[in-house]
XYZ file of N, CA and C in Angstrom:
489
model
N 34.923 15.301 -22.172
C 34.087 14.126 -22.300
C 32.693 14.430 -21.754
N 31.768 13.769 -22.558
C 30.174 14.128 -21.699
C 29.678 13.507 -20.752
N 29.125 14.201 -20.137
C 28.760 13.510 -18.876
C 27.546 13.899 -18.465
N 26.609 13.671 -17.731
C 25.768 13.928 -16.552
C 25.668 13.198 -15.143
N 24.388 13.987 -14.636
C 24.510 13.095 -12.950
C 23.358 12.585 -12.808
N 22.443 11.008 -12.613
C 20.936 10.835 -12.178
C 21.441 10.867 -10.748
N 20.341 11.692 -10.428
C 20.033 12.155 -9.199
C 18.437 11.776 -8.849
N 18.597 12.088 -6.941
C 17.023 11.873 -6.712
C 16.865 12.551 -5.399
N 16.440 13.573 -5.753
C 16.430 14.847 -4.544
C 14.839 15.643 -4.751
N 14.665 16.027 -3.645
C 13.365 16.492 -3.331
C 13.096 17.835 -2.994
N 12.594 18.473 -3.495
C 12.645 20.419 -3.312
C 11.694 20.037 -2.306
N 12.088 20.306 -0.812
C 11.708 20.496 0.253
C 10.408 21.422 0.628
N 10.822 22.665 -0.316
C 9.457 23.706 -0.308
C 8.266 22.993 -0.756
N 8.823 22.308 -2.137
C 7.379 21.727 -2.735
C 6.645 20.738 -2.215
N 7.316 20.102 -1.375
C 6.828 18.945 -1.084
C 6.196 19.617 -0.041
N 6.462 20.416 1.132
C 6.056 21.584 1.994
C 4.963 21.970 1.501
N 4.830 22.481 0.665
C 2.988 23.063 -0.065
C 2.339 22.006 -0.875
N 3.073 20.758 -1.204
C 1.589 19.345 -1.247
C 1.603 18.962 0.400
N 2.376 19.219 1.122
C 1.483 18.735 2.625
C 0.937 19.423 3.051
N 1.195 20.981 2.686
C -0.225 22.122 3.556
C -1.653 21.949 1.911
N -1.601 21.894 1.083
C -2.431 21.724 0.311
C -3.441 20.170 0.909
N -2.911 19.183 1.190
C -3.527 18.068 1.722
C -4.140 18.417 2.916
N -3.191 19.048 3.657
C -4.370 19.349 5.074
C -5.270 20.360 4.824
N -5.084 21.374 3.375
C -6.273 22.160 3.360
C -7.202 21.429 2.901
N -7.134 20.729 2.004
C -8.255 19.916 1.761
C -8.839 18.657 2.774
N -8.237 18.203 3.274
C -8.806 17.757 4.161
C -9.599 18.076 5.706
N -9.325 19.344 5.657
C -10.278 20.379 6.842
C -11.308 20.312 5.989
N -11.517 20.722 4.878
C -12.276 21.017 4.283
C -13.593 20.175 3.235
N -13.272 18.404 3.522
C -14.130 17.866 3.442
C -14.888 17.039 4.179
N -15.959 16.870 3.631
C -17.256 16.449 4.002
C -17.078 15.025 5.552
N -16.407 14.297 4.565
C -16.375 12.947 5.523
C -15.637 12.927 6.238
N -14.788 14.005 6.101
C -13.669 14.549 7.423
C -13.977 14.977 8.504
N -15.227 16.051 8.693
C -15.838 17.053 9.513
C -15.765 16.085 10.767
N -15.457 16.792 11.691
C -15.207 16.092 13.566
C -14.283 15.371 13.521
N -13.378 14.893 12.881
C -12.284 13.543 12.799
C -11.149 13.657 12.883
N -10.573 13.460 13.600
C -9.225 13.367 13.977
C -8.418 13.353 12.611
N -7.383 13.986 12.370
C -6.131 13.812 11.163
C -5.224 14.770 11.527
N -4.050 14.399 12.308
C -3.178 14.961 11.741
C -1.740 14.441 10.391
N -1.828 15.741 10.250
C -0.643 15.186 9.286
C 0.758 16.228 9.210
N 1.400 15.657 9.833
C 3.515 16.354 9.840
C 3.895 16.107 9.701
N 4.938 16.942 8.564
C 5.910 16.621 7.473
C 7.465 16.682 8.730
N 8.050 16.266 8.952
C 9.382 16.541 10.077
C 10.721 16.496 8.530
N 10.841 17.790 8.499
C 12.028 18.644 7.526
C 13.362 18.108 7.588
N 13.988 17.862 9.326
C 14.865 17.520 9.767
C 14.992 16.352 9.624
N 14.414 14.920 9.157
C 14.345 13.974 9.238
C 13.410 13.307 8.006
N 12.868 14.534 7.117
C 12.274 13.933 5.829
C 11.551 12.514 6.708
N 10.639 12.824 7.174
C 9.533 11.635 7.812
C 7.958 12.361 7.760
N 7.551 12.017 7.259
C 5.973 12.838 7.373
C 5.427 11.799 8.568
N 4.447 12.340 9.545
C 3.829 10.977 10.130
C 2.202 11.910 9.885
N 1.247 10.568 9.967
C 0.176 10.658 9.650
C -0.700 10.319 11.229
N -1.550 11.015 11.439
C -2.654 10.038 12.511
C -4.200 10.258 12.189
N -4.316 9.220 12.055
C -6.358 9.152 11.569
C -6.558 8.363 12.648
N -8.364 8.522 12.111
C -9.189 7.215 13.414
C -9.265 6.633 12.882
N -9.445 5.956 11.252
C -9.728 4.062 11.030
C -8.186 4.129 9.878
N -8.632 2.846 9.268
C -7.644 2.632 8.488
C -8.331 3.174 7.248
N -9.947 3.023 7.050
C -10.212 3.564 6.033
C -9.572 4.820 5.579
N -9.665 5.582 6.554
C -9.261 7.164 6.453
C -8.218 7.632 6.303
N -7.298 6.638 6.731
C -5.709 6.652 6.702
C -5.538 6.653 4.862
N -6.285 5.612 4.344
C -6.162 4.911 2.724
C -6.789 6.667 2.294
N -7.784 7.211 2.590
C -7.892 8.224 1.790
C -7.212 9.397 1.814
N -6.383 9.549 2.986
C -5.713 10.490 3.456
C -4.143 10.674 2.337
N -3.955 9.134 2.184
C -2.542 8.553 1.463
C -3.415 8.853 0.014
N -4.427 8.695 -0.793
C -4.790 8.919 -1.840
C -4.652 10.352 -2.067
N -5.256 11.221 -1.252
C -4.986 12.460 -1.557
C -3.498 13.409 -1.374
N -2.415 12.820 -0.776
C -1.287 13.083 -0.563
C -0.305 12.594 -1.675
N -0.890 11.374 -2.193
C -0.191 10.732 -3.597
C -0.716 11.986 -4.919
N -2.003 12.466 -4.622
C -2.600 13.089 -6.137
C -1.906 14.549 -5.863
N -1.902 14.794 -4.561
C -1.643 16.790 -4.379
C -0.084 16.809 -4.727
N 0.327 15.409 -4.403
C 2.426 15.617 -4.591
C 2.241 15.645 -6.060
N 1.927 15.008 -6.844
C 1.741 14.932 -8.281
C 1.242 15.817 -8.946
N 0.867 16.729 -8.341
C 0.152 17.894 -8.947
C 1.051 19.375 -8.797
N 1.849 19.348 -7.705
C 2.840 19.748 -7.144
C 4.336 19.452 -8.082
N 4.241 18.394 -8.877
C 5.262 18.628 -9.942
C 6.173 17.388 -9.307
N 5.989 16.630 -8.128
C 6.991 15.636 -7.450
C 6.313 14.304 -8.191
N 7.503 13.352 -7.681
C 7.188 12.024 -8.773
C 6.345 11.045 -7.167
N 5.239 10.323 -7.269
C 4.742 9.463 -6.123
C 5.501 8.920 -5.638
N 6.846 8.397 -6.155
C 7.468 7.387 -5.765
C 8.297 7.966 -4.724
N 8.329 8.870 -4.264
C 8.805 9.720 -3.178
C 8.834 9.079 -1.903
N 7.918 8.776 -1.486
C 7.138 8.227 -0.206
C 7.216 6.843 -0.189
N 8.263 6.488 1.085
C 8.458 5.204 1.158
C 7.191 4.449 1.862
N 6.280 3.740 1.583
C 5.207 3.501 2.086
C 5.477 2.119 2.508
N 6.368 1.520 2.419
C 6.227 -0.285 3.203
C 6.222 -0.553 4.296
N 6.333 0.953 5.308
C 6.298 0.344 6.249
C 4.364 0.227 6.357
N 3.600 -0.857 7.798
C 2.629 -0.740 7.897
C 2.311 0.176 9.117
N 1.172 0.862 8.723
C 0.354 1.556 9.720
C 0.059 0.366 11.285
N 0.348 1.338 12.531
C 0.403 0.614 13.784
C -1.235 1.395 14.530
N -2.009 0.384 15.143
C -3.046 1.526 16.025
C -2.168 1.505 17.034
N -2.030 3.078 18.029
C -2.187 3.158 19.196
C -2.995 4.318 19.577
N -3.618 3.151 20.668
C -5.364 3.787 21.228
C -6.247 3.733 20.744
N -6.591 4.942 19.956
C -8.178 4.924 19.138
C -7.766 5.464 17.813
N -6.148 5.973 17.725
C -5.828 6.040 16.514
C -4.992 5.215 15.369
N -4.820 5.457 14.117
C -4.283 4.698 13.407
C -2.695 5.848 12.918
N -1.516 4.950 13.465
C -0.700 6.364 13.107
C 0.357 5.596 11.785
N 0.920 6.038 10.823
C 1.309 5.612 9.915
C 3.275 7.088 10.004
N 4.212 6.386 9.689
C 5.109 7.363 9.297
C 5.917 7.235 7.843
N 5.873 7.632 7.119
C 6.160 7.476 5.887
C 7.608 8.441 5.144
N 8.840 7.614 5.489
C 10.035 8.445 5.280
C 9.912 8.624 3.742
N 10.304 10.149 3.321
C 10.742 10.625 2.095
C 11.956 10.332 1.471
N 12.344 10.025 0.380
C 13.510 9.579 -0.457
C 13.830 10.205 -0.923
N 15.301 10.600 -0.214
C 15.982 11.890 -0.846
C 17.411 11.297 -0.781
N 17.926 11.259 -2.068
C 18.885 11.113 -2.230
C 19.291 9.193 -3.046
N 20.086 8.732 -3.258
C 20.049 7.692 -4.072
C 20.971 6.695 -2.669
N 20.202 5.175 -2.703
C 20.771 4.467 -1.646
C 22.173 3.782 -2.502
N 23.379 3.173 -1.411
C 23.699 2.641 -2.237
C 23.070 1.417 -3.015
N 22.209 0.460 -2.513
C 21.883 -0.702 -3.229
C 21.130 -0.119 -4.356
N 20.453 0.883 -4.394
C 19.773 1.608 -5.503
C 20.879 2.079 -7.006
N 22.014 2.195 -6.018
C 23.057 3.182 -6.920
C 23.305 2.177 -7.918
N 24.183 0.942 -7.011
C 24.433 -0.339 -7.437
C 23.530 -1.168 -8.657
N 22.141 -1.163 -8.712
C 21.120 -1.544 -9.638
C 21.228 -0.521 -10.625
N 21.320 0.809 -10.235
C 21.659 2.190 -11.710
C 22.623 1.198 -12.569
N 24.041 1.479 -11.740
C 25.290 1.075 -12.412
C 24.815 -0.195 -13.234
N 24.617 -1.461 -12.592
C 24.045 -2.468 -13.026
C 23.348 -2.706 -14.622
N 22.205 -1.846 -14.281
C 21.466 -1.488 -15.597
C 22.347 -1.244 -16.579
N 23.010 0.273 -16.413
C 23.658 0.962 -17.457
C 24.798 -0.186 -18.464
N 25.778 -1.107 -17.433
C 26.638 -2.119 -17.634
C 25.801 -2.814 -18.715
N 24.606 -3.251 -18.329
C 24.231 -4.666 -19.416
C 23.256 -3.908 -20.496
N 23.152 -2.834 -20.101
C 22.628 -1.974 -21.729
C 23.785 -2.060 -22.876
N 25.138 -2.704 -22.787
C 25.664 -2.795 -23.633
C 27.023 -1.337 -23.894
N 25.802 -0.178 -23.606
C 26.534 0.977 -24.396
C 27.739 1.204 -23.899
N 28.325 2.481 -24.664
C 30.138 3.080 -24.220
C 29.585 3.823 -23.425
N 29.419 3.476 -22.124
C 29.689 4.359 -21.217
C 30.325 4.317 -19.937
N 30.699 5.403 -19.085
C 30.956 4.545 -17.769
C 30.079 5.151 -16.886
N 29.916 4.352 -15.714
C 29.433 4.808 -14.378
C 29.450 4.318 -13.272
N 30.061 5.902 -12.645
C 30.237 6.434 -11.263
C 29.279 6.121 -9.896
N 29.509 5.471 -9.357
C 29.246 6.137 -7.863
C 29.624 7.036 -7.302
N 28.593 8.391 -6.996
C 29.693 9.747 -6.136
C 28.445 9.855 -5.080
N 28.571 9.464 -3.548
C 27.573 9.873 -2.733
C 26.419 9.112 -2.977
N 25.595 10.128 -2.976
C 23.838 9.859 -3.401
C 23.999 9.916 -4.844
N 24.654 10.466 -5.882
C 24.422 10.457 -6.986
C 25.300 9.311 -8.044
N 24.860 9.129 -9.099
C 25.508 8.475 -9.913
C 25.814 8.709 -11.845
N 27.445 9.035 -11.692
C 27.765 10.399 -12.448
C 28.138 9.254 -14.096
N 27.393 9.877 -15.122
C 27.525 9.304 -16.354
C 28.236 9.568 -17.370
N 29.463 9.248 -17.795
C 30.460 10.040 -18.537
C 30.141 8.742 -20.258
N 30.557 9.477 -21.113
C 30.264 8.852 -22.164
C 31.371 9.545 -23.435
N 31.850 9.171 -24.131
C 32.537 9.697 -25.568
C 31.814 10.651 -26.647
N 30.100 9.986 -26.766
C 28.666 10.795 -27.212
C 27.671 10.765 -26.503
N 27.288 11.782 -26.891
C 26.323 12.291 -26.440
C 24.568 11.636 -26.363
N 24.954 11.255 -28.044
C 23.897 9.823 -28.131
C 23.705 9.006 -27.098
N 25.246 8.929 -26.818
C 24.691 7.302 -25.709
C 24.428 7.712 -24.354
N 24.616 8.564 -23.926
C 23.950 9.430 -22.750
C 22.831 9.657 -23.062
N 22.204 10.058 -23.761
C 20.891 10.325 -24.056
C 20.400 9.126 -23.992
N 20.645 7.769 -24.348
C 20.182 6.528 -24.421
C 20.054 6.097 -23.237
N 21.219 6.385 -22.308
C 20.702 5.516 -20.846
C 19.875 6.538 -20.409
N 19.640 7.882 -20.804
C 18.481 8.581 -19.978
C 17.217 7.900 -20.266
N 17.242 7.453 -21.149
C 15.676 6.684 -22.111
C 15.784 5.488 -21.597
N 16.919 4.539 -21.332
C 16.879 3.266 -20.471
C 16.324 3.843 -19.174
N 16.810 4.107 -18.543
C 16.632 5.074 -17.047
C 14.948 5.146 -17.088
N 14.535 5.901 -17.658
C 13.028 5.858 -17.991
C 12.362 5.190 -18.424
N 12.698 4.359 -18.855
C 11.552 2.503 -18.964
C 12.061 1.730 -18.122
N 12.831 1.758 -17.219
C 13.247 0.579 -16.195
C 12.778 1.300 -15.107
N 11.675 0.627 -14.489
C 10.960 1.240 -13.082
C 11.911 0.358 -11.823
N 12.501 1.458 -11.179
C 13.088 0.729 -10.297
C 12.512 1.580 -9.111
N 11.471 2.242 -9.074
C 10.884 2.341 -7.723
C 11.242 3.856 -6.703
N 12.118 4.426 -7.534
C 12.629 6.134 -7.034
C 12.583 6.623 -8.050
N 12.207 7.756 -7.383
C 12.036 9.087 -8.347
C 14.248 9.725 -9.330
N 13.968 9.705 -10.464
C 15.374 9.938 -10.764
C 15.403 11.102 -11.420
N 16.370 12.099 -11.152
C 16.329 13.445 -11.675
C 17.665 13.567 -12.914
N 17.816 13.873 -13.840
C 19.634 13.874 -14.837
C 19.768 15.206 -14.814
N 20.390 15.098 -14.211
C 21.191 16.657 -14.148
C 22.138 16.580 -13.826
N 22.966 18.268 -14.197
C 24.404 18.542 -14.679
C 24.866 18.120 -15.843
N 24.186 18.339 -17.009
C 24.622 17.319 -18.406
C 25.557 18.466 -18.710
N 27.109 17.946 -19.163
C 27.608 19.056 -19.419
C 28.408 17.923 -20.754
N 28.713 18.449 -21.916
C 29.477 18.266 -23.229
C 30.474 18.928 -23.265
């Protein structure tokens, strides 16, 4: 029977060289020069934290970290951004956890979707992933194309399609 898996996982390296690409560019411009920024990605905990001096700088810091991940081949939606930026002292520090892996309430809205698309298919909850078995192949291919016009806010990867 056919099947695949949407997934939502993050190549660690890459995301690793859009955060040293952001801090190279940001040493390296103009309105930056003397100004406080750091920016660390924490591997162990998929948390980047950010520290600028205003909020302005914080907003351009997050603009250029949204364009270098995207350029880098990762989807924006990576970066959980709701939480808000806190000052302490003279800085503005922001931490922004990475989304790796599928939540269940996320999983739950997949399944959801797939159910009222009508089609023959079924689907799995396994873990972080959510596994798509079908009779054709067509209709797997169809919830990949549902999957991709329904913005639900994470990055989704289909893989393991096996027939």
């Amino acid at each position: 029977m056919p099947s695949f898996d949407i997934a939502s996982k993050v190549d660690l390296q890459t995301l690793d060289n859009a955060v040293n690409t952001v801090k190279k560019e940001i040493t390296n411009r103009y309105d930056f020069k003397g100004s406080h920024v750091e920016i660390e990605l924490n591997k162990k905990d998929l948390v980047l934290n950010i520290e600028v001096e205003s909020d302005m700088k914080l907003g351009q810091v997050l603009d250029v970290l949204v364009s270098k991940t995207m350029r880098q081949g990762l989807d924006a939606n990576i970066y959980d951004q709701s939480k808000e930026p806190y000052q302490s002292g003279k800085v503005f520090k922001k931490e922004i956890p990475v989304r790796n892996g599928i939540k269940q309430e996320d999983a739950k809205k997949i399944v959801k979707l797939i159910k009222d698309s009508g089609l023959k298919v079924q689907a799995a909850i396994m873990d972080d992933i959510v596994r798509v078995t079908g009779k054709k192949i067509d209709d797997l291919q169809e919830v990949i194309q549902k999957m991709k016009e329904s913005n639900l806010g994470i990055p989704l990867q289909y893989v393991n399609m096996k027939s």
